[in-house]
Coordinates of C-alpha atoms in Angstrom, one line a residue:
M14 CA -4.4 -2.6 -23.3
P15 CA -1.4 -5.5 -22.9
K16 CA -2.5 -8.9 -21.7
A17 CA -1.1 -10.2 -18.5
P18 CA 2.0 -12.5 -19.2
A19 CA 0.8 -16.1 -19.8
L20 CA 1.7 -18.6 -17.2
P21 CA 4.1 -21.4 -18.4
G22 CA 2.0 -24.8 -17.2
T23 CA 0.7 -24.3 -13.6
R24 CA 3.5 -22.0 -12.4
P25 CA 1.3 -19.5 -10.0
V26 CA 1.9 -15.7 -9.6
L27 CA 3.4 -15.1 -6.1
I28 CA 2.2 -12.5 -4.0
T29 CA 4.1 -12.0 -0.5
G30 CA 1.8 -10.6 2.0
G31 CA -1.1 -12.0 -0.1
A32 CA -3.4 -12.3 2.8
G33 CA -3.1 -8.5 3.7
F34 CA -5.4 -5.9 2.5
I35 CA -4.0 -5.1 -0.6
G36 CA -2.7 -8.5 -1.1
S37 CA -5.9 -10.2 -1.0
N38 CA -7.6 -7.6 -3.2
L39 CA -4.7 -8.4 -5.8
A40 CA -4.9 -12.0 -5.4
D41 CA -8.8 -11.8 -6.0
R42 CA -8.1 -10.2 -8.9
L43 CA -5.7 -12.2 -10.4
A44 CA -7.6 -15.5 -9.7
G45 CA -10.9 -14.4 -11.1
E46 CA -9.0 -13.7 -14.2
G47 CA -8.0 -17.4 -14.3
H48 CA -4.4 -17.2 -12.8
D49 CA -3.2 -19.6 -10.4
V50 CA -2.0 -17.5 -7.1
L51 CA 0.2 -18.4 -4.8
I52 CA -0.3 -16.4 -1.2
Y53 CA 2.8 -16.2 0.8
D54 CA 2.0 -14.6 4.3
A55 CA 2.9 -15.4 8.1
L56 CA -0.7 -14.7 9.2
S57 CA 0.9 -12.7 11.8
R58 CA -1.6 -9.9 12.2
P59 CA -5.2 -10.4 13.5
G60 CA -7.6 -10.7 10.6
V61 CA -5.2 -12.0 7.8
S62 CA -6.1 -15.5 8.2
T63 CA -10.1 -14.4 7.6
N64 CA -8.8 -12.9 4.2
L65 CA -6.9 -16.0 3.5
D66 CA -10.3 -18.1 4.1
W67 CA -12.3 -15.6 2.2
L68 CA -9.8 -16.2 -1.1
K69 CA -9.9 -20.0 -0.8
Q70 CA -13.7 -20.1 -0.7
R71 CA -14.0 -17.7 -3.6
H72 CA -11.2 -19.3 -5.7
P73 CA -10.5 -22.9 -4.4
R74 CA -9.0 -24.1 -7.5
R75 CA -6.7 -21.1 -7.8
I76 CA -5.5 -20.2 -4.7
S77 CA -2.7 -21.9 -2.8
A78 CA -0.7 -21.0 0.6
T79 CA 2.6 -21.2 1.9
I80 CA 2.5 -20.1 5.4
A81 CA 5.8 -18.6 6.3
D82 CA 7.3 -15.5 7.4
V83 CA 9.4 -13.7 4.7
R84 CA 12.5 -14.0 7.0
D85 CA 12.5 -17.8 6.5
T86 CA 14.7 -17.8 3.5
A87 CA 14.6 -21.3 2.5
S88 CA 11.0 -21.1 2.3
L89 CA 10.6 -17.9 0.2
E90 CA 13.5 -19.1 -1.8
A91 CA 11.3 -22.2 -2.8
A92 CA 8.1 -20.1 -3.3
A93 CA 10.2 -18.0 -5.6
S94 CA 11.4 -20.8 -7.7
E95 CA 8.1 -21.7 -8.9
A96 CA 6.7 -18.1 -9.4
S97 CA 5.8 -17.0 -12.9
A98 CA 5.7 -13.2 -11.5
V99 CA 6.2 -11.8 -8.2
F100 CA 4.1 -8.9 -6.5
H101 CA 6.2 -8.4 -3.2
L102 CA 3.8 -6.7 -0.7
A103 CA 4.9 -8.3 2.5
A104 CA 6.6 -5.7 5.0
Q105 CA 6.8 -4.1 8.5
V106 CA 4.4 -1.5 7.9
A107 CA 4.4 0.7 10.7
V108 CA 6.9 3.9 11.4
T109 CA 6.2 3.5 15.2
T110 CA 7.1 -0.2 15.0
S111 CA 10.5 0.8 13.3
L112 CA 11.4 2.9 15.9
V113 CA 10.9 0.4 18.6
D114 CA 12.7 -2.5 16.9
P115 CA 15.0 -1.3 14.1
R116 CA 16.4 -4.5 13.6
E117 CA 13.3 -6.5 13.0
D118 CA 12.0 -3.6 10.7
F119 CA 15.6 -3.9 8.5
D120 CA 15.2 -7.6 8.3
I121 CA 11.6 -7.8 7.2
N122 CA 11.7 -4.8 4.6
L123 CA 15.1 -5.2 3.4
G124 CA 16.8 -8.5 4.4
A125 CA 13.6 -10.3 2.8
S126 CA 13.4 -8.0 -0.1
F127 CA 17.3 -8.6 -1.0
A128 CA 16.8 -12.2 -0.5
L129 CA 13.9 -12.6 -2.8
L130 CA 15.3 -10.4 -5.7
D131 CA 18.5 -12.7 -5.3
A132 CA 16.3 -15.9 -5.6
L133 CA 15.0 -14.3 -8.8
R134 CA 18.3 -13.4 -10.2
R135 CA 20.0 -16.9 -9.5
R136 CA 16.8 -18.4 -11.7
G137 CA 18.4 -17.0 -14.9
E138 CA 14.9 -16.2 -16.3
R139 CA 13.1 -13.3 -16.6
V140 CA 10.5 -13.4 -13.6
P141 CA 8.8 -9.9 -13.4
L142 CA 8.8 -8.4 -9.8
V143 CA 6.6 -5.5 -9.0
F144 CA 7.3 -4.1 -5.5
A145 CA 5.1 -1.9 -3.0
S146 CA 7.3 1.0 -1.7
T147 CA 6.1 4.2 0.2
N148 CA 5.8 8.0 -0.2
K149 CA 8.1 7.8 3.1
V150 CA 10.9 7.5 0.5
Y151 CA 10.7 11.3 0.2
G152 CA 11.3 12.1 3.7
D153 CA 9.3 14.7 6.0
L154 CA 9.1 17.1 3.0
G155 CA 10.0 19.8 5.6
D156 CA 11.3 22.0 2.9
V157 CA 8.1 22.5 1.0
T158 CA 6.6 25.5 2.6
L159 CA 3.0 25.2 3.5
D160 CA 0.1 27.4 4.2
L161 CA -2.9 26.7 6.3
L162 CA -6.0 27.1 4.2
G163 CA -9.1 26.3 6.3
D164 CA -8.4 22.8 7.7
A165 CA -5.8 21.6 5.5
Y166 CA -2.1 22.4 4.6
V167 CA -1.4 23.5 1.0
P168 CA 2.0 24.0 -0.7
R169 CA 2.8 27.6 -1.4
D170 CA 4.3 26.5 -4.9
P171 CA 1.7 26.5 -7.3
T172 CA 3.1 23.8 -9.4
V173 CA 3.2 21.4 -6.2
R174 CA -0.1 22.5 -5.1
A175 CA -1.5 21.6 -8.6
R176 CA 0.2 18.4 -9.2
G177 CA 1.7 17.0 -6.1
V178 CA 5.1 15.2 -5.3
S179 CA 6.5 13.7 -8.5
E180 CA 9.2 10.9 -9.0
D181 CA 11.9 13.7 -9.7
R182 CA 11.8 14.7 -5.8
P183 CA 15.1 13.6 -4.5
L184 CA 14.9 10.6 -1.9
D185 CA 15.6 11.6 1.7
F186 CA 14.8 8.7 4.0
H187 CA 13.6 9.5 7.3
T188 CA 13.2 7.2 10.4
P189 CA 14.2 3.2 10.1
Y190 CA 10.9 2.3 8.3
G191 CA 12.0 5.3 5.6
C192 CA 15.4 3.6 5.6
S193 CA 14.3 -0.2 5.1
K194 CA 11.6 0.7 2.6
G195 CA 13.7 3.3 0.7
A196 CA 16.5 1.0 0.5
A197 CA 14.5 -2.1 -0.8
D198 CA 12.9 0.3 -3.4
Q199 CA 16.2 1.2 -4.7
Y200 CA 17.7 -2.5 -4.7
V201 CA 14.4 -3.3 -6.7
L202 CA 15.3 -0.9 -9.1
D203 CA 19.1 -1.5 -9.7
F204 CA 18.4 -5.4 -10.0
G205 CA 16.2 -4.1 -13.1
R206 CA 19.3 -2.2 -14.2
S207 CA 22.2 -4.5 -13.1
F208 CA 20.9 -8.1 -13.2
G209 CA 17.9 -7.6 -15.9
V210 CA 15.6 -9.0 -13.5
P211 CA 12.0 -7.2 -14.7
T212 CA 11.3 -5.1 -11.8
A213 CA 8.8 -2.1 -11.0
V214 CA 8.4 -0.1 -8.1
L215 CA 4.9 1.5 -6.9
R216 CA 5.4 4.1 -4.2
M217 CA 2.0 4.3 -2.4
S218 CA 0.3 7.2 -0.8
C219 CA -2.6 6.1 1.6
I220 CA -4.5 3.1 0.1
Y221 CA -8.1 2.3 1.6
G222 CA -11.0 0.0 0.7
Q223 CA -12.9 -3.4 1.5
R224 CA -10.8 -6.0 3.4
Q225 CA -8.9 -3.2 5.3
M226 CA -9.3 -3.4 9.0
G227 CA -6.7 -0.2 9.9
T228 CA -5.0 0.2 12.9
E229 CA -3.5 3.5 14.3
D230 CA -0.4 3.0 12.6
Q231 CA -1.4 1.7 9.5
G232 CA -4.7 2.1 7.4
W233 CA -6.0 5.3 8.7
V234 CA -9.0 5.6 6.8
A235 CA -10.5 2.3 7.8
H236 CA -9.5 2.9 11.4
F237 CA -11.0 5.9 11.6
I238 CA -14.5 4.7 10.4
L239 CA -14.3 1.8 12.7
R240 CA -13.6 3.8 15.7
A241 CA -16.6 6.0 14.5
L242 CA -19.0 3.3 14.2
R243 CA -18.3 1.9 17.6
G244 CA -18.8 5.5 19.1
E245 CA -15.3 5.6 20.3
P246 CA -12.8 8.6 20.1
I247 CA -10.0 8.7 18.0
S248 CA -6.4 10.0 18.6
I249 CA -4.8 12.8 16.0
Y250 CA -0.9 13.2 16.2
G251 CA -0.3 16.7 15.2
D252 CA -3.3 19.2 14.2
G253 CA -5.4 17.0 11.9
C254 CA -4.7 19.7 9.0
Q255 CA -2.0 17.1 7.7
V256 CA -3.2 16.2 4.2
R257 CA -2.7 13.0 2.3
D258 CA -4.0 11.6 -1.2
V259 CA -6.2 8.3 -0.7
L260 CA -6.8 5.8 -3.2
D261 CA -9.7 3.2 -3.6
V262 CA -7.8 -0.4 -3.5
R263 CA -9.6 -1.1 -6.7
D264 CA -7.7 1.3 -8.4
A265 CA -4.2 0.6 -6.3
V266 CA -5.0 -3.2 -8.0
D267 CA -5.6 -1.7 -11.5
A268 CA -2.1 -0.4 -11.2
Y269 CA -0.3 -3.4 -9.8
V270 CA -1.8 -5.7 -12.5
S271 CA -1.1 -2.9 -15.4
A272 CA 2.6 -2.7 -14.2
W273 CA 2.8 -6.3 -14.4
R274 CA 1.5 -6.5 -18.2
R275 CA 3.6 -3.5 -19.1
I276 CA 7.0 -4.9 -17.2
D277 CA 9.2 -5.1 -20.4
E278 CA 8.3 -1.2 -21.1
I279 CA 8.7 -0.2 -17.7
S280 CA 11.1 -2.2 -15.9
G281 CA 13.8 -0.4 -13.8
R282 CA 11.3 2.6 -13.0
A283 CA 9.5 3.8 -10.1
F284 CA 5.8 5.3 -10.1
N285 CA 3.9 7.4 -7.3
L286 CA 0.5 5.7 -6.7
G287 CA -2.2 7.5 -5.0
G288 CA -5.2 9.4 -5.5
G289 CA -3.8 12.5 -6.8
P290 CA -4.6 16.3 -6.2
V291 CA -8.3 15.7 -6.8
N292 CA -8.3 13.1 -3.9
A293 CA -6.3 14.9 -1.5
I294 CA -7.8 15.3 2.1
S295 CA -7.2 16.7 5.6
L296 CA -7.5 14.2 8.4
R297 CA -10.2 16.8 9.7
Q298 CA -11.9 17.0 6.5
L299 CA -12.0 13.0 6.6
L300 CA -13.6 13.0 10.0
A301 CA -16.1 15.5 8.9
H302 CA -17.4 13.4 6.2
I303 CA -17.3 10.2 8.5
G304 CA -19.6 12.2 10.9
D305 CA -21.8 12.9 7.9
I306 CA -22.1 8.9 7.2
T307 CA -22.4 7.9 10.9
G308 CA -25.1 10.9 11.6
R309 CA -23.0 12.1 14.8
P310 CA -19.8 14.1 15.1
V311 CA -16.5 11.9 15.7
E312 CA -15.0 12.6 19.1
T313 CA -11.2 13.4 18.7
H314 CA -8.4 13.7 21.1
Y315 CA -5.1 15.3 20.0
A316 CA -1.3 14.6 20.6
D317 CA 2.0 15.6 19.6
W318 CA 3.3 15.2 16.1
R319 CA 5.0 11.7 15.4
A320 CA 8.7 11.3 14.2
G321 CA 8.8 11.6 10.3
D322 CA 5.4 12.8 9.9
Q323 CA 4.6 14.6 6.4
R324 CA 2.3 17.6 7.4
Y325 CA 1.7 17.3 3.4
Y326 CA 1.9 14.6 1.0
V327 CA 0.1 14.3 -2.2
S328 CA 1.0 12.2 -5.2
D329 CA 1.8 13.6 -8.7
T330 CA 0.1 10.6 -10.7
G331 CA 1.0 11.7 -14.0
R332 CA 3.7 9.4 -14.8
A333 CA 1.6 6.3 -13.6
V334 CA -1.4 7.5 -15.2
R335 CA 0.1 8.0 -18.6
E336 CA 2.7 4.8 -18.6
L337 CA 0.5 2.3 -16.9
D338 CA -3.0 3.7 -18.8
L339 CA -4.8 4.3 -15.7
R340 CA -8.3 5.4 -15.5
P341 CA -9.3 8.3 -13.2
A342 CA -9.1 7.4 -9.6
R343 CA -12.7 7.1 -7.8
P344 CA -13.6 10.2 -5.8
W345 CA -12.6 9.7 -2.3
R346 CA -16.3 10.5 -0.8
E347 CA -17.7 7.8 -2.8
G348 CA -15.3 5.1 -2.0
V349 CA -15.0 6.0 1.8
A350 CA -19.0 5.7 2.0
A351 CA -18.4 2.3 0.3
L352 CA -15.8 1.3 3.0
A353 CA -18.0 2.6 5.7
G354 CA -20.8 0.2 4.4
W355 CA -18.6 -2.7 4.1
L356 CA -17.2 -2.3 7.6
R357 CA -20.5 -2.1 9.0
E358 CA -21.8 -5.1 7.3
E359 CA -18.6 -7.5 7.6
R360 CA -17.7 -6.2 11.3
A361 CA -20.8 -5.5 13.2
A362 CA -20.1 -8.4 15.4
P363 CA -17.9 -6.9 18.5
E364 CA -15.5 -9.6 18.4
H365 CA -14.9 -8.9 14.7
A366 CA -14.7 -5.3 15.0
A367 CA -11.7 -5.7 17.3
E368 CA -9.7 -7.3 14.4
H369 CA -7.0 -5.5 12.5
A370 CA -6.2 -7.0 9.2
S371 CA -2.7 -6.2 7.4
A372 CA -2.2 -2.9 5.3

């Protein structure tokens, strides 16, 4: 496996949204490998300050932080000016929030991403940027014919059923969130083509794992577990048979680090990142497993489908596995049980259980 690019002097790796769920796991990995890491985060979501404290305690000589909003262009450009590489994870992450305030969603997801890309372009150096995109760039997949098999939707097309949705799928932005993330996704790729900024895009499905304290709108695996551990009901939008592929955050971090290591080979390209067909589960299947873990059925309430919700999305991870040299993803039952154990230990106190860290 190629080695991560060497840091010139003490120039840090910049992680926007670095105190969030995926960002803090990525920062922990990089700092543990001996890299200086600059966390850029507004700490606006409850719980993320705890993640930053955890990082500083584990890596006091490697972790530094800029506490600022990504819409603060001057602060963002200052952070980018000293970075040796950038992982751009900061975002407005909820479809529901984008429908309430589409302008804020635009400014955070697209405006800030453009400002960051342009700051790297104007440096005139080949500073790599790896961008956290989303499966929502493919729209609601309403043209994929589905059959209901037990408690899960499955595609009628045998190829899609066996492999999932590939990067060859036409883009189709739905909801303001889909538009802002999708447009940023395309800007990242084009700055690689047009200006030679080494960039790569990872279109993520559902990532779960330690340091995730999910909410109803984002981080649903952890959200379901937390509610179940507290004996509280869970709201399901739709019939609960919608399917997603889930990926342990440790495997996601492997992909981000590998994309950086291989940036010269993959620049200007997008990869679907998820658990793939072997880790595809419906909401009902996850709830049943959580019931087995907690020893009691999970109380559920049902409501109407939400705008832009996909009844089925599973990543075709073949391109990512081949070109990023990824090992097989952890089995979802094993990973979910591990997350439940971590949440039980770390969030046992009532005041902690109510916190929600960013995704």
